[in-house]
PDB file of C-alpha atoms in Angstrom:
ATOM      1  CA  MET I 600      -0.024   0.083  -0.225  1.00 92.00           C
ATOM      2  CA  LEU I 601       1.395   3.524  -0.999  1.00 95.00           C
ATOM      3  CA  ARG I 602      -0.680   6.111  -0.327  1.00 95.00           C
ATOM      4  CA  VAL I 603      -3.857   6.281   2.021  1.00 94.00           C
ATOM      5  CA  GLN I 604      -6.195   9.288   0.513  1.00 93.00           C
ATOM      6  CA  HIS I 605      -9.358  10.146   3.210  1.00 92.00           C
ATOM      7  CA  TRP I 606     -12.146  11.676   2.153  1.00 86.00           C
ATOM      8  CA  VAL I 607     -15.562  13.284   3.549  1.00 88.00           C
ATOM      9  CA  MET I 608     -19.398  11.265   2.918  1.00 88.00           C
ATOM     10  CA  ASN I 609     -21.622  14.106   3.112  1.00 89.00           C
ATOM     11  CA  ALA I 610     -24.798  13.935   3.393  1.00 92.00           C
ATOM     12  CA  LEU I 611     -27.228  16.703   2.670  1.00 93.00           C
ATOM     13  CA  VAL I 612     -29.468  18.760   0.468  1.00 95.00           C
ATOM     14  CA  ALA I 613     -29.387  22.548  -0.835  1.00 95.00           C
ATOM     15  CA  GLU I 614     -32.336  24.660   1.094  1.00 95.00           C
ATOM     16  CA  ARG I 615     -32.992  25.939  -3.064  1.00 95.00           C
ATOM     17  CA  LEU I 616     -32.247  24.847  -6.552  1.00 96.00           C
ATOM     18  CA  ARG I 617     -32.427  27.992  -8.067  1.00 95.00           C
ATOM     19  CA  ARG I 618     -32.079  32.192  -6.601  1.00 93.00           C
ATOM     20  CA  GLY I 619     -32.360  34.384  -9.698  1.00 92.00           C
ATOM     21  CA  ARG I 620     -30.051  33.341 -12.292  1.00 92.00           C
ATOM     22  CA  ILE I 621     -28.553  31.025 -10.497  1.00 95.00           C
ATOM     23  CA  LEU I 622     -29.329  27.504 -10.819  1.00 96.00           C
ATOM     24  CA  LEU I 623     -28.253  24.494  -8.825  1.00 97.00           C
ATOM     25  CA  ALA I 624     -27.766  20.704 -10.032  1.00 96.00           C
ATOM     26  CA  GLY I 625     -26.031  17.430  -9.908  1.00 94.00           C
ATOM     27  CA  ASP I 626     -23.531  17.606  -7.054  1.00 92.00           C
ATOM     28  CA  ALA I 627     -24.315  20.986  -6.303  1.00 94.00           C
ATOM     29  CA  ALA I 628     -27.817  20.513  -5.429  1.00 95.00           C
ATOM     30  CA  HIS I 629     -26.897  17.448  -3.114  1.00 95.00           C
ATOM     31  CA  ALA I 630     -24.535  15.993  -1.821  1.00 93.00           C
ATOM     32  CA  VAL I 631     -25.597  11.981  -1.089  1.00 91.00           C
ATOM     33  CA  PRO I 632     -23.482   8.852   0.144  1.00 90.00           C
ATOM     34  CA  VAL I 633     -22.182   6.685  -2.466  1.00 87.00           C
ATOM     35  CA  PHE I 634     -23.966   3.381  -1.612  1.00 82.00           C
ATOM     36  CA  GLY I 635     -26.190   2.619  -3.793  1.00 80.00           C
ATOM     37  CA  GLY I 636     -25.040   4.670  -6.638  1.00 83.00           C
ATOM     38  CA  MET I 637     -27.920   7.203  -6.971  1.00 87.00           C
ATOM     39  CA  GLY I 638     -25.782   9.981  -6.741  1.00 90.00           C
ATOM     40  CA  MET I 639     -24.745  10.334 -10.056  1.00 90.00           C
ATOM     41  CA  ASN I 640     -28.842   8.913 -11.785  1.00 90.00           C
ATOM     42  CA  ALA I 641     -29.834  12.213  -9.315  1.00 93.00           C
ATOM     43  CA  GLY I 642     -27.549  14.213 -11.009  1.00 94.00           C
ATOM     44  CA  LEU I 643     -28.453  13.592 -14.972  1.00 95.00           C
ATOM     45  CA  ALA I 644     -31.927  13.602 -14.221  1.00 95.00           C
ATOM     46  CA  ASP I 645     -31.320  17.254 -12.690  1.00 96.00           C
ATOM     47  CA  VAL I 646     -29.767  18.085 -16.086  1.00 96.00           C
ATOM     48  CA  HIS I 647     -32.233  16.476 -18.035  1.00 95.00           C
ATOM     49  CA  ASN I 648     -35.278  18.761 -16.619  1.00 97.00           C
ATOM     50  CA  LEU I 649     -33.816  21.857 -16.986  1.00 97.00           C
ATOM     51  CA  CYS I 650     -31.735  21.574 -20.777  1.00 96.00           C
ATOM     52  CA  TRP I 651     -35.073  21.825 -21.985  1.00 97.00           C
ATOM     53  CA  LYS I 652     -36.295  24.566 -20.245  1.00 97.00           C
ATOM     54  CA  LEU I 653     -33.140  26.669 -20.572  1.00 97.00           C
ATOM     55  CA  ALA I 654     -33.207  25.934 -24.668  1.00 96.00           C
ATOM     56  CA  GLY I 655     -37.017  27.218 -24.506  1.00 96.00           C
ATOM     57  CA  VAL I 656     -36.191  30.457 -22.435  1.00 96.00           C
ATOM     58  CA  LEU I 657     -32.956  31.291 -24.831  1.00 95.00           C
ATOM     59  CA  GLN I 658     -35.018  29.996 -28.219  1.00 95.00           C
ATOM     60  CA  GLY I 659     -38.407  32.399 -27.645  1.00 94.00           C
ATOM     61  CA  TRP I 660     -40.935  29.483 -27.370  1.00 95.00           C
ATOM     62  CA  ALA I 661     -40.605  29.263 -23.391  1.00 96.00           C
ATOM     63  CA  GLY I 662     -41.089  32.485 -21.430  1.00 95.00           C
ATOM     64  CA  PRO I 663     -38.683  32.805 -17.844  1.00 95.00           C
ATOM     65  CA  GLY I 664     -41.675  31.713 -15.735  1.00 95.00           C
ATOM     66  CA  VAL I 665     -41.185  27.882 -17.312  1.00 96.00           C
ATOM     67  CA  LEU I 666     -37.971  27.951 -14.958  1.00 97.00           C
ATOM     68  CA  ASP I 667     -39.908  28.254 -12.033  1.00 96.00           C
ATOM     69  CA  SER I 668     -41.382  24.463 -12.162  1.00 97.00           C
ATOM     70  CA  TYR I 669     -37.257  22.856 -12.047  1.00 97.00           C
ATOM     71  CA  GLU I 670     -37.069  23.185  -8.015  1.00 97.00           C
ATOM     72  CA  PRO I 671     -40.223  21.770  -6.750  1.00 96.00           C
ATOM     73  CA  GLU I 672     -39.994  18.895  -9.611  1.00 97.00           C
ATOM     74  CA  ARG I 673     -36.344  18.379  -9.273  1.00 96.00           C
ATOM     75  CA  LEU I 674     -36.189  19.111  -4.944  1.00 96.00           C
ATOM     76  CA  PRO I 675     -38.714  16.771  -3.600  1.00 94.00           C
ATOM     77  CA  VAL I 676     -36.429  14.141  -5.731  1.00 94.00           C
ATOM     78  CA  ALA I 677     -33.659  15.062  -4.120  1.00 94.00           C
ATOM     79  CA  GLY I 678     -34.743  14.622  -0.763  1.00 93.00           C
ATOM     80  CA  ARG I 679     -36.015  11.259  -1.474  1.00 91.00           C
ATOM     81  CA  THR I 680     -32.480   9.844  -2.958  1.00 91.00           C
ATOM     82  CA  LEU I 681     -30.961  11.263   0.636  1.00 92.00           C
ATOM     83  CA  ARG I 682     -33.339   9.888   2.595  1.00 90.00           C
ATOM     84  CA  ARG I 683     -32.427   6.353   0.574  1.00 88.00           C
ATOM     85  CA  THR I 684     -28.270   6.896   0.249  1.00 88.00           C
ATOM     86  CA  VAL I 685     -28.676   7.458   4.321  1.00 89.00           C
ATOM     87  CA  ALA I 686     -30.307   4.132   4.622  1.00 84.00           C
ATOM     88  CA  ASN I 687     -28.271   2.048   2.639  1.00 84.00           C
ATOM     89  CA  THR I 688     -25.632   3.933   4.293  1.00 85.00           C
ATOM     90  CA  ARG I 689     -26.548   2.896   7.481  1.00 85.00           C
ATOM     91  CA  ARG I 690     -27.534  -1.027   6.326  1.00 81.00           C
ATOM     92  CA  ALA I 691     -24.052  -1.254   4.349  1.00 81.00           C
ATOM     93  CA  LEU I 692     -22.227  -0.126   8.008  1.00 82.00           C
ATOM     94  CA  ASP I 693     -24.529  -2.501   9.967  1.00 79.00           C
ATOM     95  CA  VAL I 694     -23.481  -5.441   7.831  1.00 76.00           C
ATOM     96  CA  GLN I 695     -19.870  -4.351   8.062  1.00 77.00           C
ATOM     97  CA  GLY I 696     -19.526  -4.067  11.479  1.00 80.00           C
ATOM     98  CA  ARG I 697     -21.078  -7.879  12.005  1.00 76.00           C
ATOM     99  CA  ARG I 698     -18.401  -9.363   9.612  1.00 74.00           C
ATOM    100  CA  ARG I 699     -15.484  -7.656  11.771  1.00 80.00           C
ATOM    101  CA  GLU I 700     -16.990  -8.798  14.550  1.00 78.00           C
ATOM    102  CA  GLN I 701     -17.249 -12.187  13.171  1.00 74.00           C
ATOM    103  CA  CYS I 702     -13.516 -12.047  12.354  1.00 77.00           C
ATOM    104  CA  ALA I 703     -12.564 -11.294  15.404  1.00 78.00           C
ATOM    105  CA  SER I 704     -14.237 -13.638  17.292  1.00 76.00           C
ATOM    106  CA  GLY I 705     -12.115 -16.395  16.406  1.00 65.00           C
ATOM    107  CA  GLY I 706     -15.220 -18.517  15.110  1.00 60.00           C
ATOM    108  CA  PRO I 707     -15.341 -21.161  12.540  1.00 61.00           C
ATOM    109  CA  GLU I 708     -15.474 -19.089   8.839  1.00 63.00           C
ATOM    110  CA  VAL I 709     -18.996 -17.485   8.030  1.00 59.00           C
ATOM    111  CA  ARG I 710     -20.266 -17.894   5.124  1.00 62.00           C
ATOM    112  CA  SER I 711     -21.001 -14.332   3.353  1.00 59.00           C
ATOM    113  CA  GLU I 712     -24.876 -15.126   3.205  1.00 58.00           C
ATOM    114  CA  GLU I 713     -25.036 -15.503   6.505  1.00 58.00           C
ATOM    115  CA  VAL I 714     -23.963 -11.983   7.097  1.00 56.00           C
ATOM    116  CA  GLU I 715     -25.440 -10.063   4.413  1.00 59.00           C
ATOM    117  CA  LEU I 716     -29.042  -8.692   5.138  1.00 56.00           C
ATOM    118  CA  PRO I 717     -32.322  -9.763   2.560  1.00 56.00           C
ATOM    119  CA  TRP I 718     -32.298  -6.245   1.244  1.00 58.00           C
ATOM    120  CA  SER I 719     -28.971  -6.658  -0.484  1.00 62.00           C
ATOM    121  CA  GLU I 720     -30.411  -8.328  -3.529  1.00 63.00           C
ATOM    122  CA  GLY I 721     -32.240  -4.978  -4.188  1.00 62.00           C
ATOM    123  CA  PHE I 722     -28.921  -2.661  -3.306  1.00 70.00           C
ATOM    124  CA  PHE I 723     -28.911  -1.082  -6.961  1.00 71.00           C
ATOM    125  CA  ALA I 724     -32.445  -1.705  -7.760  1.00 71.00           C
ATOM    126  CA  GLN I 725     -33.381   2.115  -7.467  1.00 82.00           C
ATOM    127  CA  LEU I 726     -35.648   1.830 -11.029  1.00 85.00           C
ATOM    128  CA  GLY I 727     -39.022   3.404  -8.557  1.00 87.00           C
ATOM    129  CA  LEU I 728     -36.961   6.202  -7.897  1.00 87.00           C
ATOM    130  CA  VAL I 729     -34.755   6.564 -11.554  1.00 88.00           C
ATOM    131  CA  LEU I 730     -38.064   6.154 -13.221  1.00 90.00           C
ATOM    132  CA  GLY I 731     -41.283   6.712 -11.469  1.00 91.00           C
ATOM    133  CA  VAL I 732     -41.301   9.421 -10.601  1.00 91.00           C
ATOM    134  CA  GLY I 733     -43.712  11.743 -10.889  1.00 93.00           C
ATOM    135  CA  TYR I 734     -43.791  15.838 -11.171  1.00 95.00           C
ATOM    136  CA  ARG I 735     -45.912  18.050 -10.028  1.00 94.00           C
ATOM    137  CA  SER I 736     -45.163  21.896 -11.037  1.00 95.00           C
ATOM    138  CA  GLY I 737     -47.043  24.414 -13.077  1.00 94.00           C
ATOM    139  CA  ALA I 738     -44.997  22.833 -16.398  1.00 96.00           C
ATOM    140  CA  VAL I 739     -47.718  19.669 -15.721  1.00 96.00           C
ATOM    141  CA  LEU I 740     -51.131  19.715 -16.398  1.00 94.00           C
ATOM    142  CA  GLY I 741     -53.000  17.547 -14.145  1.00 82.00           C
ATOM    143  CA  GLY I 742     -50.358  16.763 -11.844  1.00 57.00           C
ATOM    144  CA  ALA I 743     -48.843  13.378 -10.195  1.00 53.00           C
ATOM    145  CA  GLY I 744     -50.752  14.207  -6.910  1.00 46.00           C
ATOM    146  CA  PRO I 745     -48.899  14.828  -3.647  1.00 43.00           C
ATOM    147  CA  ALA I 746     -45.225  15.990  -4.066  1.00 43.00           C
ATOM    148  CA  PRO I 747     -43.400  14.317  -1.654  1.00 40.00           C
ATOM    149  CA  ASP I 748     -41.475  16.369   1.090  1.00 45.00           C
ATOM    150  CA  ALA I 749     -37.943  17.108   0.481  1.00 41.00           C
ATOM    151  CA  ASP I 750     -35.327  16.659   3.355  1.00 42.00           C
ATOM    152  CA  THR I 751     -32.953  19.813   3.490  1.00 41.00           C
ATOM    153  CA  GLY I 752     -30.262  21.229   5.388  1.00 42.00           C
ATOM    154  CA  GLY I 753     -28.751  17.703   6.172  1.00 43.00           C
ATOM    155  CA  THR I 754     -28.670  14.209   6.982  1.00 37.00           C
ATOM    156  CA  ASP I 755     -32.374  13.050   7.389  1.00 40.00           C
ATOM    157  CA  ASP I 756     -32.397  10.924  11.259  1.00 37.00           C
ATOM    158  CA  THR I 757     -35.374   9.079  10.233  1.00 36.00           C
ATOM    159  CA  ASP I 758     -34.575   5.010   9.637  1.00 42.00           C
ATOM    160  CA  ASP I 759     -35.834   4.716   6.411  1.00 39.00           C
ATOM    161  CA  THR I 760     -36.026   0.578   6.923  1.00 38.00           C
ATOM    162  CA  ASP I 761     -39.995   0.754   6.220  1.00 40.00           C
ATOM    163  CA  ASP I 762     -40.480  -2.290   3.281  1.00 38.00           C
ATOM    164  CA  THR I 763     -43.164   0.449   1.650  1.00 38.00           C
ATOM    165  CA  ASP I 764     -41.228   2.726   1.299  1.00 46.00           C
ATOM    166  CA  ASP I 765     -38.448   0.857  -0.302  1.00 50.00           C
ATOM    167  CA  ARG I 766     -40.855  -1.019  -2.506  1.00 50.00           C
ATOM    168  CA  ASP I 767     -41.994   2.650  -3.810  1.00 64.00           C
ATOM    169  CA  ASP I 768     -38.317   3.091  -4.753  1.00 72.00           C
ATOM    170  CA  THR I 769     -37.411  -0.148  -5.999  1.00 75.00           C
ATOM    171  CA  ASP I 770     -40.233  -0.811  -7.782  1.00 83.00           C
ATOM    172  CA  TYR I 771     -41.175   0.874 -11.077  1.00 89.00           C
ATOM    173  CA  VAL I 772     -44.914   0.438 -12.313  1.00 91.00           C
ATOM    174  CA  PRO I 773     -45.222   2.173 -15.307  1.00 93.00           C
ATOM    175  CA  THR I 774     -47.937   4.735 -15.949  1.00 94.00           C
ATOM    176  CA  ALA I 775     -49.679   7.401 -18.363  1.00 95.00           C
ATOM    177  CA  GLU I 776     -50.646   9.507 -15.224  1.00 95.00           C
ATOM    178  CA  PRO I 777     -49.815  13.764 -16.109  1.00 96.00           C
ATOM    179  CA  GLY I 778     -46.426  14.441 -14.071  1.00 96.00           C
ATOM    180  CA  HIS I 779     -44.866  10.482 -14.945  1.00 96.00           C
ATOM    181  CA  ARG I 780     -42.212   9.238 -17.477  1.00 96.00           C
ATOM    182  CA  MET I 781     -43.991   8.539 -20.651  1.00 96.00           C
ATOM    183  CA  PRO I 782     -43.832   4.461 -20.704  1.00 96.00           C
ATOM    184  CA  HIS I 783     -42.117   2.350 -23.873  1.00 96.00           C
ATOM    185  CA  LEU I 784     -45.242   1.231 -26.237  1.00 95.00           C
ATOM    186  CA  TRP I 785     -43.963   0.178 -29.503  1.00 95.00           C
ATOM    187  CA  LEU I 786     -45.353   2.800 -32.231  1.00 94.00           C
ATOM    188  CA  THR I 787     -43.781   0.261 -34.537  1.00 92.00           C
ATOM    189  CA  ARG I 788     -42.018  -3.240 -34.884  1.00 91.00           C
ATOM    190  CA  ASP I 789     -38.767  -1.645 -34.187  1.00 94.00           C
ATOM    191  CA  ARG I 790     -39.507   1.769 -32.696  1.00 95.00           C
ATOM    192  CA  SER I 791     -40.806   2.504 -29.673  1.00 96.00           C
ATOM    193  CA  THR I 792     -42.341   5.524 -28.155  1.00 96.00           C
ATOM    194  CA  LEU I 793     -39.104   6.421 -26.151  1.00 95.00           C
ATOM    195  CA  ASP I 794     -37.278   6.717 -29.538  1.00 96.00           C
ATOM    196  CA  ALA I 795     -39.877   9.748 -30.487  1.00 95.00           C
ATOM    197  CA  PHE I 796     -38.790  12.004 -27.754  1.00 96.00           C
ATOM    198  CA  GLY I 797     -36.092  14.636 -28.564  1.00 94.00           C
ATOM    199  CA  THR I 798     -35.764  18.445 -28.482  1.00 95.00           C
ATOM    200  CA  TRP I 799     -39.493  18.878 -29.554  1.00 96.00           C
ATOM    201  CA  PHE I 800     -42.988  18.284 -27.407  1.00 96.00           C
ATOM    202  CA  THR I 801     -44.916  14.827 -28.853  1.00 97.00           C
ATOM    203  CA  LEU I 802     -48.512  14.413 -28.981  1.00 96.00           C
ATOM    204  CA  LEU I 803     -48.862  10.744 -28.913  1.00 97.00           C
ATOM    205  CA  THR I 804     -52.677   9.850 -30.278  1.00 96.00           C
ATOM    206  CA  ALA I 805     -54.734   7.451 -32.131  1.00 95.00           C
ATOM    207  CA  ASP I 806     -56.330   9.885 -34.242  1.00 95.00           C
ATOM    208  CA  PRO I 807     -53.972  11.961 -35.923  1.00 94.00           C
ATOM    209  CA  ALA I 808     -56.653  13.903 -37.937  1.00 93.00           C
ATOM    210  CA  LEU I 809     -58.565  15.207 -35.527  1.00 93.00           C
ATOM    211  CA  TRP I 810     -55.485  16.635 -33.645  1.00 93.00           C
ATOM    212  CA  ALA I 811     -53.995  18.561 -36.562  1.00 88.00           C
ATOM    213  CA  CYS I 812     -56.907  20.797 -36.571  1.00 85.00           C
ATOM    214  CA  GLN I 813     -55.766  22.159 -33.172  1.00 83.00           C
ATOM    215  CA  ARG I 814     -53.570  25.185 -33.228  1.00 79.00           C
ATOM    216  CA  ALA I 815     -49.739  24.423 -31.926  1.00 78.00           C
ATOM    217  CA  GLY I 816     -48.567  28.111 -32.390  1.00 83.00           C
ATOM    218  CA  SER I 817     -44.420  28.125 -32.304  1.00 88.00           C
ATOM    219  CA  TRP I 818     -43.932  25.798 -30.267  1.00 93.00           C
ATOM    220  CA  PRO I 819     -41.525  22.405 -31.317  1.00 95.00           C
ATOM    221  CA  LEU I 820     -43.905  19.414 -31.540  1.00 95.00           C
ATOM    222  CA  ARG I 821     -43.976  16.449 -33.363  1.00 95.00           C
ATOM    223  CA  VAL I 822     -47.524  14.509 -33.749  1.00 95.00           C
ATOM    224  CA  GLU I 823     -46.741  10.394 -33.323  1.00 95.00           C
ATOM    225  CA  ARG I 824     -50.398   7.832 -33.957  1.00 95.00           C
ATOM    226  CA  LEU I 825     -50.829   5.106 -30.962  1.00 95.00           C
ATOM    227  CA  THR I 826     -52.768   1.999 -32.068  1.00 93.00           C
ATOM    228  CA  GLY I 827     -55.773   1.618 -30.173  1.00 93.00           C
ATOM    229  CA  GLU I 828     -55.158  -0.642 -27.871  1.00 93.00           C
ATOM    230  CA  HIS I 829     -52.188   1.675 -26.424  1.00 94.00           C
ATOM    231  CA  ALA I 830     -54.528   4.359 -26.206  1.00 95.00           C
ATOM    232  CA  TRP I 831     -56.576   2.167 -23.680  1.00 94.00           C
ATOM    233  CA  HIS I 832     -53.747   1.226 -21.575  1.00 93.00           C
ATOM    234  CA  CYS I 833     -52.897   5.269 -21.178  1.00 95.00           C
ATOM    235  CA  GLY I 834     -56.515   5.976 -20.526  1.00 94.00           C
ATOM    236  CA  LEU I 835     -57.434   7.442 -23.864  1.00 95.00           C
ATOM    237  CA  THR I 836     -60.332   6.655 -25.894  1.00 94.00           C
ATOM    238  CA  PRO I 837     -59.674   6.201 -29.638  1.00 94.00           C
ATOM    239  CA  HIS I 838     -60.172  10.194 -29.869  1.00 95.00           C
ATOM    240  CA  GLY I 839     -57.274  11.310 -26.905  1.00 95.00           C
ATOM    241  CA  ALA I 840     -54.302  12.221 -26.772  1.00 96.00           C
ATOM    242  CA  LEU I 841     -51.223  13.000 -24.313  1.00 97.00           C
ATOM    243  CA  LEU I 842     -48.275  15.489 -24.793  1.00 97.00           C
ATOM    244  CA  VAL I 843     -45.404  15.324 -23.330  1.00 97.00           C
ATOM    245  CA  ARG I 844     -42.113  17.050 -23.124  1.00 97.00           C
ATOM    246  CA  PRO I 845     -38.914  16.898 -24.257  1.00 97.00           C
ATOM    247  CA  ASP I 846     -37.800  15.087 -21.485  1.00 96.00           C
ATOM    248  CA  GLY I 847     -40.084  12.825 -21.638  1.00 96.00           C
ATOM    249  CA  HIS I 848     -42.724  13.546 -18.263  1.00 97.00           C
ATOM    250  CA  ILE I 849     -46.154  13.498 -19.692  1.00 97.00           C
ATOM    251  CA  GLY I 850     -47.105  16.976 -19.291  1.00 97.00           C
ATOM    252  CA  ALA I 851     -51.246  17.145 -20.099  1.00 96.00           C
ATOM    253  CA  ARG I 852     -54.204  14.088 -20.625  1.00 96.00           C
ATOM    254  CA  TRP I 853     -56.768  14.501 -22.669  1.00 96.00           C
ATOM    255  CA  HIS I 854     -59.039  11.307 -22.407  1.00 95.00           C
ATOM    256  CA  GLY I 855     -61.319  12.293 -25.007  1.00 93.00           C
ATOM    257  CA  ARG I 856     -61.819  15.070 -27.938  1.00 93.00           C
ATOM    258  CA  PRO I 857     -60.138  18.386 -27.150  1.00 92.00           C
ATOM    259  CA  PRO I 858     -62.787  20.604 -25.116  1.00 91.00           C
ATOM    260  CA  GLY I 859     -61.906  23.287 -27.948  1.00 90.00           C
ATOM    261  CA  ALA I 860     -59.605  24.509 -31.226  1.00 88.00           C
ATOM    262  CA  SER I 861     -57.268  26.002 -28.458  1.00 91.00           C
ATOM    263  CA  ALA I 862     -56.573  23.377 -26.060  1.00 93.00           C
ATOM    264  CA  LEU I 863     -53.160  22.187 -27.633  1.00 94.00           C
ATOM    265  CA  HIS I 864     -51.910  25.388 -28.149  1.00 93.00           C
ATOM    266  CA  ASP I 865     -53.342  26.314 -24.400  1.00 93.00           C
ATOM    267  CA  ALA I 866     -51.587  23.069 -22.774  1.00 95.00           C
ATOM    268  CA  LEU I 867     -48.268  24.519 -24.560  1.00 96.00           C
ATOM    269  CA  ALA I 868     -48.577  27.833 -23.233  1.00 95.00           C
ATOM    270  CA  THR I 869     -49.121  26.600 -19.554  1.00 95.00           C
ATOM    271  CA  ILE I 870     -46.326  24.584 -19.174  1.00 96.00           C
ATOM    272  CA  THR I 871     -43.902  26.456 -20.843  1.00 96.00           C
ATOM    273  CA  SER I 872     -44.675  30.131 -19.566  1.00 93.00           C
ATOM    274  CA  ALA I 873     -44.931  31.399 -22.816  1.00 90.00           C
ATOM    275  CA  PRO I 874     -46.999  34.687 -22.593  1.00 78.00           C
ATOM    276  CA  ARG I 875     -50.693  34.945 -24.109  1.00 66.00           C
ATOM    277  CA  PRO I 876     -51.461  36.396 -27.227  1.00 60.00           C
TER     278      PRO I 876
END
């Protein structure tokens, strides 16, 4: 061993993610323990959420107010990530401590499965936290239900070992509810709904001709056809539609026909905080 370098493992979330022209993302917004490997996932999701909003403001199709949606969407996720990583850290240290005690006791050799807890198999299984997050803000019409509270300003002393919370973070259940990430569905034999999203809004509907009559203004928008079966699974009638944001999260859902000729235009204007004509 040639060198030993010490480092400090922090567990904290910023009190705010935005102040004026300053926006925090990644490690600047949340310093979470390494156990579970969730810090990078959270940081990438921050940028994924923020980049299309900044692009919209700079390109003129979104108003500055769209940036107000960044903090209410991402700060609760940072709090959940912090709680999960702190719980993982406590569990890992407990395993290490018990292993040292068993080795120091001089007893018979102990198999690893006798030391590790059952939760170890799901240590890196965080799809519910990475893919199942639902946003609730002014950039979502309809919302995704109450947003979880974000614990900020330091470590969370709550023992986050409740099985229900673990399932919420570990299991990903696809849903087409507004605020949630649009699930994978096959648009064609070799093309997924996830392949349809980019630097534009995407309208998914089984009736593109009906929605083609809607005024879309100057927003970047593409229309993709859903099969009737997929529309049904998304909670739509054959004439309904989903409006998906550039980050892949559903911004609005119409179960049936548009309520008026300006329904799509009004939804885009609300989501992007664009000035009304």
